[in-house]
N, CA and C atoms as an extended XYZ file, in Angstrom:
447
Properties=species:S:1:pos:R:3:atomname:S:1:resname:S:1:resid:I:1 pbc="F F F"
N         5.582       23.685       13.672 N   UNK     1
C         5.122       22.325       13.399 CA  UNK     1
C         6.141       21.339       13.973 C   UNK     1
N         5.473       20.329       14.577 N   UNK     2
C         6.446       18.871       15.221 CA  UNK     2
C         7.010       18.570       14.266 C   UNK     2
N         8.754       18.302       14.193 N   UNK     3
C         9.482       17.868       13.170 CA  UNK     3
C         9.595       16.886       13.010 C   UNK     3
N         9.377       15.721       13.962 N   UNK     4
C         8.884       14.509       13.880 CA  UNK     4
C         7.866       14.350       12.939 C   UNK     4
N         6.640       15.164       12.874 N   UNK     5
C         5.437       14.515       12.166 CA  UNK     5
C         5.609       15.151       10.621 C   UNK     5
N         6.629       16.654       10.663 N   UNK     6
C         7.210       16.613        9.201 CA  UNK     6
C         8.129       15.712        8.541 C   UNK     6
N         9.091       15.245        9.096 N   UNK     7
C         9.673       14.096        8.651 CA  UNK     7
C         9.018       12.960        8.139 C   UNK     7
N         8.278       12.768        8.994 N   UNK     8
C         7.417       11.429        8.446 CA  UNK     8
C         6.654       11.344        7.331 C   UNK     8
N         5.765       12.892        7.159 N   UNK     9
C         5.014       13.131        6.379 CA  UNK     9
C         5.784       13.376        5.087 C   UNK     9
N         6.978       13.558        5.528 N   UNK    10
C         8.391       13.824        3.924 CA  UNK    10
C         8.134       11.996        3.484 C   UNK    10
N         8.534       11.154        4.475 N   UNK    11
C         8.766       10.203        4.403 CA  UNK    11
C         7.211        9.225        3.815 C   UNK    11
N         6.398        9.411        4.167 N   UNK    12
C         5.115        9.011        3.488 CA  UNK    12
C         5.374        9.471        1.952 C   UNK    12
N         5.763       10.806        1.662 N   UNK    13
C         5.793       11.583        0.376 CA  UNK    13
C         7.023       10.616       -0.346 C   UNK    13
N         8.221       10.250       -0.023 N   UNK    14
C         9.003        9.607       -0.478 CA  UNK    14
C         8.453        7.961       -1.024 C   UNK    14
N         7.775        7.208        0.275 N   UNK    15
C         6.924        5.929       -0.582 CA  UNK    15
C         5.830        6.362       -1.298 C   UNK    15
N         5.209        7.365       -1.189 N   UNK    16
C         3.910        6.918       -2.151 CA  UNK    16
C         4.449        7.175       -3.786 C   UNK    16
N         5.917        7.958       -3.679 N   UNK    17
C         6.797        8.147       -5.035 CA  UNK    17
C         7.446        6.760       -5.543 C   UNK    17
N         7.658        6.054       -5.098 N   UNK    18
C         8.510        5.047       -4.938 CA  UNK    18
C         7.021        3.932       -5.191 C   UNK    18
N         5.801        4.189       -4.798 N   UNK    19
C         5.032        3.036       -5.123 CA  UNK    19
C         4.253        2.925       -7.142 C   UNK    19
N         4.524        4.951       -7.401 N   UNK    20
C         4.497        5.286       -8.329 CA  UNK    20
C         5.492        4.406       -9.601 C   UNK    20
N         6.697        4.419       -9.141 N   UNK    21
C         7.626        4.067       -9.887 CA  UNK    21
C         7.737        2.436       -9.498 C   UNK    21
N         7.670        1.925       -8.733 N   UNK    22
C         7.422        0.470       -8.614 CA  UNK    22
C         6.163       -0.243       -9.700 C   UNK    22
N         5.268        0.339      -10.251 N   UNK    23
C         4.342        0.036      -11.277 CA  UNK    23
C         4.878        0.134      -12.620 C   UNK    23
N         5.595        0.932      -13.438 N   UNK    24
C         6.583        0.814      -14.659 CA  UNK    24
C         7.658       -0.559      -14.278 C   UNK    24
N         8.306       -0.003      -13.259 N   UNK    25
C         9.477       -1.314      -13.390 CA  UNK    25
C         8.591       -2.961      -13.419 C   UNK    25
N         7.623       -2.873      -12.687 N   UNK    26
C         7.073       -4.371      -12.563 CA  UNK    26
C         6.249       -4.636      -14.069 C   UNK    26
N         5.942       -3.633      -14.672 N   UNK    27
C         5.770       -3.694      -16.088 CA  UNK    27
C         6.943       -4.309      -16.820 C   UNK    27
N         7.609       -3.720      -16.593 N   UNK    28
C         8.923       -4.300      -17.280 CA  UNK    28
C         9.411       -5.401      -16.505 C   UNK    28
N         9.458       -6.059      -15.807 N   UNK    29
C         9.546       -7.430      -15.605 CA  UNK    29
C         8.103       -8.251      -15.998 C   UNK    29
N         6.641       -8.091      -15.807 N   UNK    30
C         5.917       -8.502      -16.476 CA  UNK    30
C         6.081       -9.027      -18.095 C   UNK    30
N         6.569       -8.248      -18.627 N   UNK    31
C         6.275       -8.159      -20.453 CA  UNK    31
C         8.004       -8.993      -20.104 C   UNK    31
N         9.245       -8.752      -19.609 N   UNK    32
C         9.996       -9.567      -19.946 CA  UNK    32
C        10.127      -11.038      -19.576 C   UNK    32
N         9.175      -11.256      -18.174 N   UNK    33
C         8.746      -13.039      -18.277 CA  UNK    33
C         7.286      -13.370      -18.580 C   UNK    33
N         6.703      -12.700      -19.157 N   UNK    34
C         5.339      -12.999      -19.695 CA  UNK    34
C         4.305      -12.708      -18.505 C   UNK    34
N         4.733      -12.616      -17.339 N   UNK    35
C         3.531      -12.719      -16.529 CA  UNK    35
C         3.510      -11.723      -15.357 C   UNK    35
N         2.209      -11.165      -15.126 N   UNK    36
C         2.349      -10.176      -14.111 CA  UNK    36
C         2.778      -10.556      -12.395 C   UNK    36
N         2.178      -11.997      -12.738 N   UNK    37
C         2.902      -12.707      -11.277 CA  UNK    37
C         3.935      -12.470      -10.817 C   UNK    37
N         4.564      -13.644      -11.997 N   UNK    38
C         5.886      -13.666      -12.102 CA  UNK    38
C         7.019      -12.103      -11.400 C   UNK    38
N         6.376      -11.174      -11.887 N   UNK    39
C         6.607       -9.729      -11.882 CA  UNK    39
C         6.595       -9.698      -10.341 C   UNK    39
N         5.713       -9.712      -10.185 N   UNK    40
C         5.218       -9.529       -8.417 CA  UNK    40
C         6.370      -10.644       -7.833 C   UNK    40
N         6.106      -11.914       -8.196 N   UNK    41
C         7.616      -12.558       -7.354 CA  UNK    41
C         8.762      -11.880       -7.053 C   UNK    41
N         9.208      -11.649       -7.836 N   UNK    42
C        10.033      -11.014       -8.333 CA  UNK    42
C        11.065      -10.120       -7.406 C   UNK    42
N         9.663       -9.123       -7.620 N   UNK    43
C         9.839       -7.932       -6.908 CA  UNK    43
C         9.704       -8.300       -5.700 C   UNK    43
N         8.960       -8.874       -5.075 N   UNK    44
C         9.172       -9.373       -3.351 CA  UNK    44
C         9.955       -9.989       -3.191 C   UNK    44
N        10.859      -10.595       -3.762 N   UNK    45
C        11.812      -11.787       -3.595 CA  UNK    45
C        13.037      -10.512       -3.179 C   UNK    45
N        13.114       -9.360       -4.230 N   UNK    46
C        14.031       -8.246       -4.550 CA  UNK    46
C        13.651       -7.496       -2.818 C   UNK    46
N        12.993       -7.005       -2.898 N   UNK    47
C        13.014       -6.370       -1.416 CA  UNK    47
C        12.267       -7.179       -0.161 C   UNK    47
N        12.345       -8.779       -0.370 N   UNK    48
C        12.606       -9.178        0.708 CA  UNK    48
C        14.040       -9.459        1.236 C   UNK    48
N        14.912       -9.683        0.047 N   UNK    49
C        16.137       -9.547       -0.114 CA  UNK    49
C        17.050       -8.561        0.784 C   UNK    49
N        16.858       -7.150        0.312 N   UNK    50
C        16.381       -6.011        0.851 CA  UNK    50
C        16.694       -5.574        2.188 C   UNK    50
N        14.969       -6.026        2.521 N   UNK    51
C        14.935       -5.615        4.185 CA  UNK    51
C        15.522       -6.890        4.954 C   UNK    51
N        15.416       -7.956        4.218 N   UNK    52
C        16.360       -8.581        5.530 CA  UNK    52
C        17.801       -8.056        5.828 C   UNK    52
N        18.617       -8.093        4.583 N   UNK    53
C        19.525       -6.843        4.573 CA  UNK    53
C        19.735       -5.466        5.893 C   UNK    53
N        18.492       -5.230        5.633 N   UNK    54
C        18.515       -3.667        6.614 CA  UNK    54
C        18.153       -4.117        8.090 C   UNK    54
N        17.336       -5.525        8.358 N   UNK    55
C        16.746       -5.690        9.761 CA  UNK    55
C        18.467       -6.465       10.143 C   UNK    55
N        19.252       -6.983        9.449 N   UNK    56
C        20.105       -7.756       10.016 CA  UNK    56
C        21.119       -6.577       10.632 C   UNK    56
N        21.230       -5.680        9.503 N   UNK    57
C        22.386       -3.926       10.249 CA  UNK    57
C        21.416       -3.595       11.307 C   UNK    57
N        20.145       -3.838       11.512 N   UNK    58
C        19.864       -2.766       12.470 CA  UNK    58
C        20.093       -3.856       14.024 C   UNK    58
N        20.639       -4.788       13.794 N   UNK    59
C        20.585       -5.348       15.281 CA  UNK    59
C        19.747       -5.487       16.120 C   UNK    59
N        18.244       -5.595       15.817 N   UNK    60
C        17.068       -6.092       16.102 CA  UNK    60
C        16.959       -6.833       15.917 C   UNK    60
N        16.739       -8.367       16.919 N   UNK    61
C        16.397       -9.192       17.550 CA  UNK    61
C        15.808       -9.629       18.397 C   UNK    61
N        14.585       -9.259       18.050 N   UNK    62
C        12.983       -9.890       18.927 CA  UNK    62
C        12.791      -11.493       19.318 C   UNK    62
N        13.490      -12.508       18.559 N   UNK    63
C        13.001      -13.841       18.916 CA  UNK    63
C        11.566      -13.645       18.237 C   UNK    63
N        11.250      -15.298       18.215 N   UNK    64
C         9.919      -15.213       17.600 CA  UNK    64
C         8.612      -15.361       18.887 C   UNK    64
N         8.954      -15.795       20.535 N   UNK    65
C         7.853      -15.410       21.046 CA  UNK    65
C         6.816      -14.597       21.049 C   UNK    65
N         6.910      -13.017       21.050 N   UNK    66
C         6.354      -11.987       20.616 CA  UNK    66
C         5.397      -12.370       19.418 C   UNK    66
N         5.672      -12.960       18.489 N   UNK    67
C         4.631      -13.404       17.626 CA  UNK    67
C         3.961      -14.644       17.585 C   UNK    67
N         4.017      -15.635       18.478 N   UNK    68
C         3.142      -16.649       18.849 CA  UNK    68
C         1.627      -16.200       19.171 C   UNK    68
N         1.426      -14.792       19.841 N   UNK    69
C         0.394      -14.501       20.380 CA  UNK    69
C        -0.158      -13.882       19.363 C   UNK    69
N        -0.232      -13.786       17.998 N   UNK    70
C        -0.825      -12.889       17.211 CA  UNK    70
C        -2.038      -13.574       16.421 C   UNK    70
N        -2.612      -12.832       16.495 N   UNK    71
C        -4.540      -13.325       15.708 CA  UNK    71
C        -3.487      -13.674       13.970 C   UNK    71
N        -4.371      -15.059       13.765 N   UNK    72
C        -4.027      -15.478       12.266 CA  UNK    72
C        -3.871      -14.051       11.107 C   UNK    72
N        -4.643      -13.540       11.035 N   UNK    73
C        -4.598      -11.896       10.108 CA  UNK    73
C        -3.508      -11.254       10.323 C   UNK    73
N        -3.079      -11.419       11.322 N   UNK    74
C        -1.535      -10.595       11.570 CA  UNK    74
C        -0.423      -10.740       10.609 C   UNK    74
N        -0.936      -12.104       10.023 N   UNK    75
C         0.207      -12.831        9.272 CA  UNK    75
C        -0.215      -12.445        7.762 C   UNK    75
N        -1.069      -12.056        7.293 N   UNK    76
C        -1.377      -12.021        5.746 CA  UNK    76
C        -1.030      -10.460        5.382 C   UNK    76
N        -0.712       -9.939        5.773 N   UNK    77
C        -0.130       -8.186        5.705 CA  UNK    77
C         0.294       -8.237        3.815 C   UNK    77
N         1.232       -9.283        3.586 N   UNK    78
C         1.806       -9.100        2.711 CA  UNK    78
C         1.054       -9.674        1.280 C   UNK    78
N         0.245      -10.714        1.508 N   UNK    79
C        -0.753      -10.901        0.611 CA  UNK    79
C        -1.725       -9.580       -0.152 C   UNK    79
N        -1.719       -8.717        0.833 N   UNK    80
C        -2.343       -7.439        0.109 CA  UNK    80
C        -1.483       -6.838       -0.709 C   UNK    80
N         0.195       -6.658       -0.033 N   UNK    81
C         0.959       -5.776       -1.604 CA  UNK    81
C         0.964       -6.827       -2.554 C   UNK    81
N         1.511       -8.471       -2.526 N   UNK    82
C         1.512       -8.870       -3.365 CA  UNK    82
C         0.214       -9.068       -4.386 C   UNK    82
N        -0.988       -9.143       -4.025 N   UNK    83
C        -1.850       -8.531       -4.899 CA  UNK    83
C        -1.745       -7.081       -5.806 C   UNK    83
N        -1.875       -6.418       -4.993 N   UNK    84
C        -1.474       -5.165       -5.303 CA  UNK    84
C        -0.186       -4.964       -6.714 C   UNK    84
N         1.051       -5.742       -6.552 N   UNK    85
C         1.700       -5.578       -7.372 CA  UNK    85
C         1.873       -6.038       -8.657 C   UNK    85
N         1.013       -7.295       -8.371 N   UNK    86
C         0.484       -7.873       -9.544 CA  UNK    86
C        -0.373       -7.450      -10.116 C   UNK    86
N        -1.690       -6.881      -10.094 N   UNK    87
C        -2.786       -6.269      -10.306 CA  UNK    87
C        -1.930       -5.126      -10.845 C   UNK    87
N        -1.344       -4.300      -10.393 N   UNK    88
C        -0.521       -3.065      -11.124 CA  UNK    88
C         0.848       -3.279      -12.397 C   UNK    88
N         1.268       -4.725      -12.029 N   UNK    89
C         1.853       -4.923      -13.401 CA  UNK    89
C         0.945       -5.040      -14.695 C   UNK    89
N         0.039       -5.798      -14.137 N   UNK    90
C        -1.125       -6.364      -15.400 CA  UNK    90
C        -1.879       -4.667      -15.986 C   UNK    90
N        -1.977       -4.014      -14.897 N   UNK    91
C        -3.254       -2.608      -15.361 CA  UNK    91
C        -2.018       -1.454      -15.835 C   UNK    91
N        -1.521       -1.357      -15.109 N   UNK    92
C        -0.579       -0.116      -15.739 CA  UNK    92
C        -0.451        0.083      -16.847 C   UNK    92
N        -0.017       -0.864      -17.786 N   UNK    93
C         0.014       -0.285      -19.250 CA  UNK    93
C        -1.171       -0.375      -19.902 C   UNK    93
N        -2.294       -1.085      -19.507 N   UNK    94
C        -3.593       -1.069      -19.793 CA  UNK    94
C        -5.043        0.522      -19.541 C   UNK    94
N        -4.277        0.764      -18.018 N   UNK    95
C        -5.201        2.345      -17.840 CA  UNK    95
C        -4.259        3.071      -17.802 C   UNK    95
N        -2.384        3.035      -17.611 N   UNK    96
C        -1.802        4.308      -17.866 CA  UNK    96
C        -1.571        4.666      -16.452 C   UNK    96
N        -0.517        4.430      -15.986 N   UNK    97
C         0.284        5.002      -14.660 CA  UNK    97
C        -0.844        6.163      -13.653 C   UNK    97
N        -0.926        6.934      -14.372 N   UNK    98
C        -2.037        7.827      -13.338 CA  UNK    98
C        -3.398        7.680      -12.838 C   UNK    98
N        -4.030        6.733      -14.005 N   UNK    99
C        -5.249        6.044      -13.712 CA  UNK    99
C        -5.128        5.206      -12.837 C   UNK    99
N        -3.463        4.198      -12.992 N   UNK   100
C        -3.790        3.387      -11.941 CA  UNK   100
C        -3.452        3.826      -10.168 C   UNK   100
N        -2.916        4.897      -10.134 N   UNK   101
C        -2.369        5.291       -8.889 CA  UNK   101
C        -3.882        6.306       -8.539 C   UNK   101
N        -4.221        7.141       -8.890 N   UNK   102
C        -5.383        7.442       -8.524 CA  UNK   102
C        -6.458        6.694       -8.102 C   UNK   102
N        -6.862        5.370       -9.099 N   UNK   103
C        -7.666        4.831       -8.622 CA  UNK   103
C        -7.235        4.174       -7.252 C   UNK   103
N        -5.998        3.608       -7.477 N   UNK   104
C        -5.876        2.771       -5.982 CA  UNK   104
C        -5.444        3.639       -5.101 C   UNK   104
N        -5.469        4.613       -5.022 N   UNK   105
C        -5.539        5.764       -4.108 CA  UNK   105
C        -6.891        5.728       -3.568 C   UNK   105
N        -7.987        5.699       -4.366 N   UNK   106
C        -9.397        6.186       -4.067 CA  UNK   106
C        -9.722        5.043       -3.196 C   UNK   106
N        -9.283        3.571       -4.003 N   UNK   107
C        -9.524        2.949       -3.124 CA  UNK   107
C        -9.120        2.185       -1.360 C   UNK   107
N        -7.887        2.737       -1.288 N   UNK   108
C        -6.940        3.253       -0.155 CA  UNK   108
C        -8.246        4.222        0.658 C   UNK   108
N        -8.213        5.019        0.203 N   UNK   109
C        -9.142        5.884        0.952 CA  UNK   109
C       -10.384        5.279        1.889 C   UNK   109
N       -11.502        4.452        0.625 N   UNK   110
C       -12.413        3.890        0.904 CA  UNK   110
C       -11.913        2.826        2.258 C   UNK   110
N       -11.148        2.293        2.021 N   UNK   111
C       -11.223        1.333        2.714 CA  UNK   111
C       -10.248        1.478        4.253 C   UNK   111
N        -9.676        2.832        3.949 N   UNK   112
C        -9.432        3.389        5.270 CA  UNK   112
C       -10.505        3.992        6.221 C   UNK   112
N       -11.657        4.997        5.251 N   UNK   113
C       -12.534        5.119        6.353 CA  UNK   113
C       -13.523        4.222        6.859 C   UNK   113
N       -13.648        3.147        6.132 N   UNK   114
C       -14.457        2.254        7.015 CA  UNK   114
C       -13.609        1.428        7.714 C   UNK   114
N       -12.487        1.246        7.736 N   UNK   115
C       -11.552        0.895        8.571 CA  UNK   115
C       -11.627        1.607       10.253 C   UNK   115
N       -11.475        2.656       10.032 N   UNK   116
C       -11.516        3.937       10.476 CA  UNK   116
C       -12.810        3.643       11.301 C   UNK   116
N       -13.555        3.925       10.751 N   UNK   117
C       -15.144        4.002       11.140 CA  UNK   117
C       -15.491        3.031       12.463 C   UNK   117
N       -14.933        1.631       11.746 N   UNK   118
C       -14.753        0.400       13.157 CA  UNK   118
C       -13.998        0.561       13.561 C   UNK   118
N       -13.507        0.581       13.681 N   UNK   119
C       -11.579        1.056       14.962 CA  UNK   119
C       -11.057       -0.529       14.337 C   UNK   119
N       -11.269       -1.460       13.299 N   UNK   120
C       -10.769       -2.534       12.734 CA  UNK   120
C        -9.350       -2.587       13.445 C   UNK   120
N        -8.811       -3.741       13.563 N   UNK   121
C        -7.230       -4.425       13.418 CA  UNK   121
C        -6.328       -3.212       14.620 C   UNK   121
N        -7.202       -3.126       15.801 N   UNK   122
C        -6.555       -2.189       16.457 CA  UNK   122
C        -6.448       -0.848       16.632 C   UNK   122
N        -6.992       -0.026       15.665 N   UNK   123
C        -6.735        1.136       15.008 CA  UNK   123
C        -7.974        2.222       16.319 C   UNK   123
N        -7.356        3.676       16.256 N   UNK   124
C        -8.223        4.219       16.843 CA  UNK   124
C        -9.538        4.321       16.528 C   UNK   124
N       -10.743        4.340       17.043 N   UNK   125
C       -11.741        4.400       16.025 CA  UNK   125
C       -12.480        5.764       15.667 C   UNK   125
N       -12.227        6.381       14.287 N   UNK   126
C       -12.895        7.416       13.998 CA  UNK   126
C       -14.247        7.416       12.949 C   UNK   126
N       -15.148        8.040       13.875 N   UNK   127
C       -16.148        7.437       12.567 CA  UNK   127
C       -16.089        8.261       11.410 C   UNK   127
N       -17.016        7.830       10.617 N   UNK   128
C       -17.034        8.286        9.118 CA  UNK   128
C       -18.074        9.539        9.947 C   UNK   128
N       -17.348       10.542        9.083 N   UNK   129
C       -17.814       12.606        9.212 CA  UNK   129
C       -18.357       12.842        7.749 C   UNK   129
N       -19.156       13.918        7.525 N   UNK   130
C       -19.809       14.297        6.612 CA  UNK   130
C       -18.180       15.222        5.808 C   UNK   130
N       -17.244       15.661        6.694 N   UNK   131
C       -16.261       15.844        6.131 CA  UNK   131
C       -15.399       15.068        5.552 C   UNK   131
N       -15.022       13.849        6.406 N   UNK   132
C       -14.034       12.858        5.486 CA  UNK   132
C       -14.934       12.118        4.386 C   UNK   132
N       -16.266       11.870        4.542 N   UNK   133
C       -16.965       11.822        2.879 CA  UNK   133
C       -16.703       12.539        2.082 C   UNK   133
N       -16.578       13.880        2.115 N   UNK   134
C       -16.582       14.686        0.934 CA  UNK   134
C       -14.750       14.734        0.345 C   UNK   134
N       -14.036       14.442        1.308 N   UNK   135
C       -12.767       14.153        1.049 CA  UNK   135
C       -12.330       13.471       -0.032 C   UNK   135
N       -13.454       12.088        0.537 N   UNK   136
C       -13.148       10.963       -0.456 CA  UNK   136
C       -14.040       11.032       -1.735 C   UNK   136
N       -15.227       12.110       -1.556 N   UNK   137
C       -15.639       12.410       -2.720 CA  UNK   137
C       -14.850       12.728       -4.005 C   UNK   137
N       -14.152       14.007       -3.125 N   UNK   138
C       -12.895       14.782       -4.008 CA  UNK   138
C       -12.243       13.721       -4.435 C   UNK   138
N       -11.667       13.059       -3.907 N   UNK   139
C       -10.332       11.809       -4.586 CA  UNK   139
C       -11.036       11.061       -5.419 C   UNK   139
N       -12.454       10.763       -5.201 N   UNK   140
C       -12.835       10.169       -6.641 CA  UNK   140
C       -13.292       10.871       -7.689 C   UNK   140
N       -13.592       12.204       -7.221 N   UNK   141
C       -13.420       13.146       -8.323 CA  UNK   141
C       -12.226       13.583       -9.474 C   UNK   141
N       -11.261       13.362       -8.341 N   UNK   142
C       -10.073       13.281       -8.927 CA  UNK   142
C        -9.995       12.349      -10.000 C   UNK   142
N       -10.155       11.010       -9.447 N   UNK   143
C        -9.718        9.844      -10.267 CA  UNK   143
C       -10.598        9.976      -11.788 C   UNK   143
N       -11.891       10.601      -11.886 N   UNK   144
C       -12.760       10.389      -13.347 CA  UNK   144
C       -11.920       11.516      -14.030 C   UNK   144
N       -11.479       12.963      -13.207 N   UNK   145
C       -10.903       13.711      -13.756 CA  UNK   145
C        -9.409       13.242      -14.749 C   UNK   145
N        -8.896       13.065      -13.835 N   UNK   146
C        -7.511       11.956      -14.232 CA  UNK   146
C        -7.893       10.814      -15.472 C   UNK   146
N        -8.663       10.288      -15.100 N   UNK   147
C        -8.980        9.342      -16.281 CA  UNK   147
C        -9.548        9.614      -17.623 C   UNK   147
N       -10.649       10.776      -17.107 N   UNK   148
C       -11.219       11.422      -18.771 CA  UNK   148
C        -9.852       12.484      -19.560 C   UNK   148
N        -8.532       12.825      -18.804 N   UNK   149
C        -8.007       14.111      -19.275 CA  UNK   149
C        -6.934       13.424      -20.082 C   UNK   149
């Protein structure tokens, strides 16, 4: 196997752990300023902090030309986690850490294969297969499983 595409795939395995545990802690900033927002600020403020941190060591310096030419959508990337993190401060202690990572797993899924399906935002285009349906069948199988157990 390409050790490149094991690494990465370690490295996918390392954030989707890390997005696990990012839902308790933003709980706990939720319940300690009252608000799941707030929570979500927070936390982006914390690892925007962060990666500017890591882009300034890495000595990458693009200038901002390179991004003059980009379609308006290019720019809202981050509006989706910050939803995302808010929505998971507020639900987590409400459906319970596994309900909520399953479900937004399932829905990750969904909205990759029709992503997928159009070749959307650049992406290669693969259409939707009677196999990657049943895929995403399974993962929402998963998720009622997970939720009734």
């Amino acid at each position: 196997m390409n050790p490149t595409l094991v690494l990465t795939a370690l490295l996918v395995l390392l954030a989707g752990g890390m997005i696990a545990l990012q839902a308790p802690t933003n709980v706990m900033l939720a319940k300690a300023g009252g608000s799941p927002v707030l929570a979500a600020l927070i936390s982006f403020a914390v690892g925007t902090a962060v990666l500017f941190a890591v882009w300034l060591a890495s000595g990458n310096r693009p200038g901002v030309a390179p991004f003059g030419a980009l379609p308006w959508y290019a720019w809202v990337g981050g509006v989706y986690g910050a939803v995302y993190v808010a929505i998971a401060a507020y639900a987590a202690p409400r459906l319970g850490l596994a309900s909520l990572i399953t479900i937004g797993i399932a829905g990750q899924i969904l909205m990759a294969l029709w992503l997928d399906h159009i070749g959307a935002l650049g992406l290669m285009r693969q259409p939707v297969s009677a196999m990657r349906v049943v895929g995403a069948l399974l993962v929402v199988a998963g998720v009622v499983l997970v939720r009734r157990g």
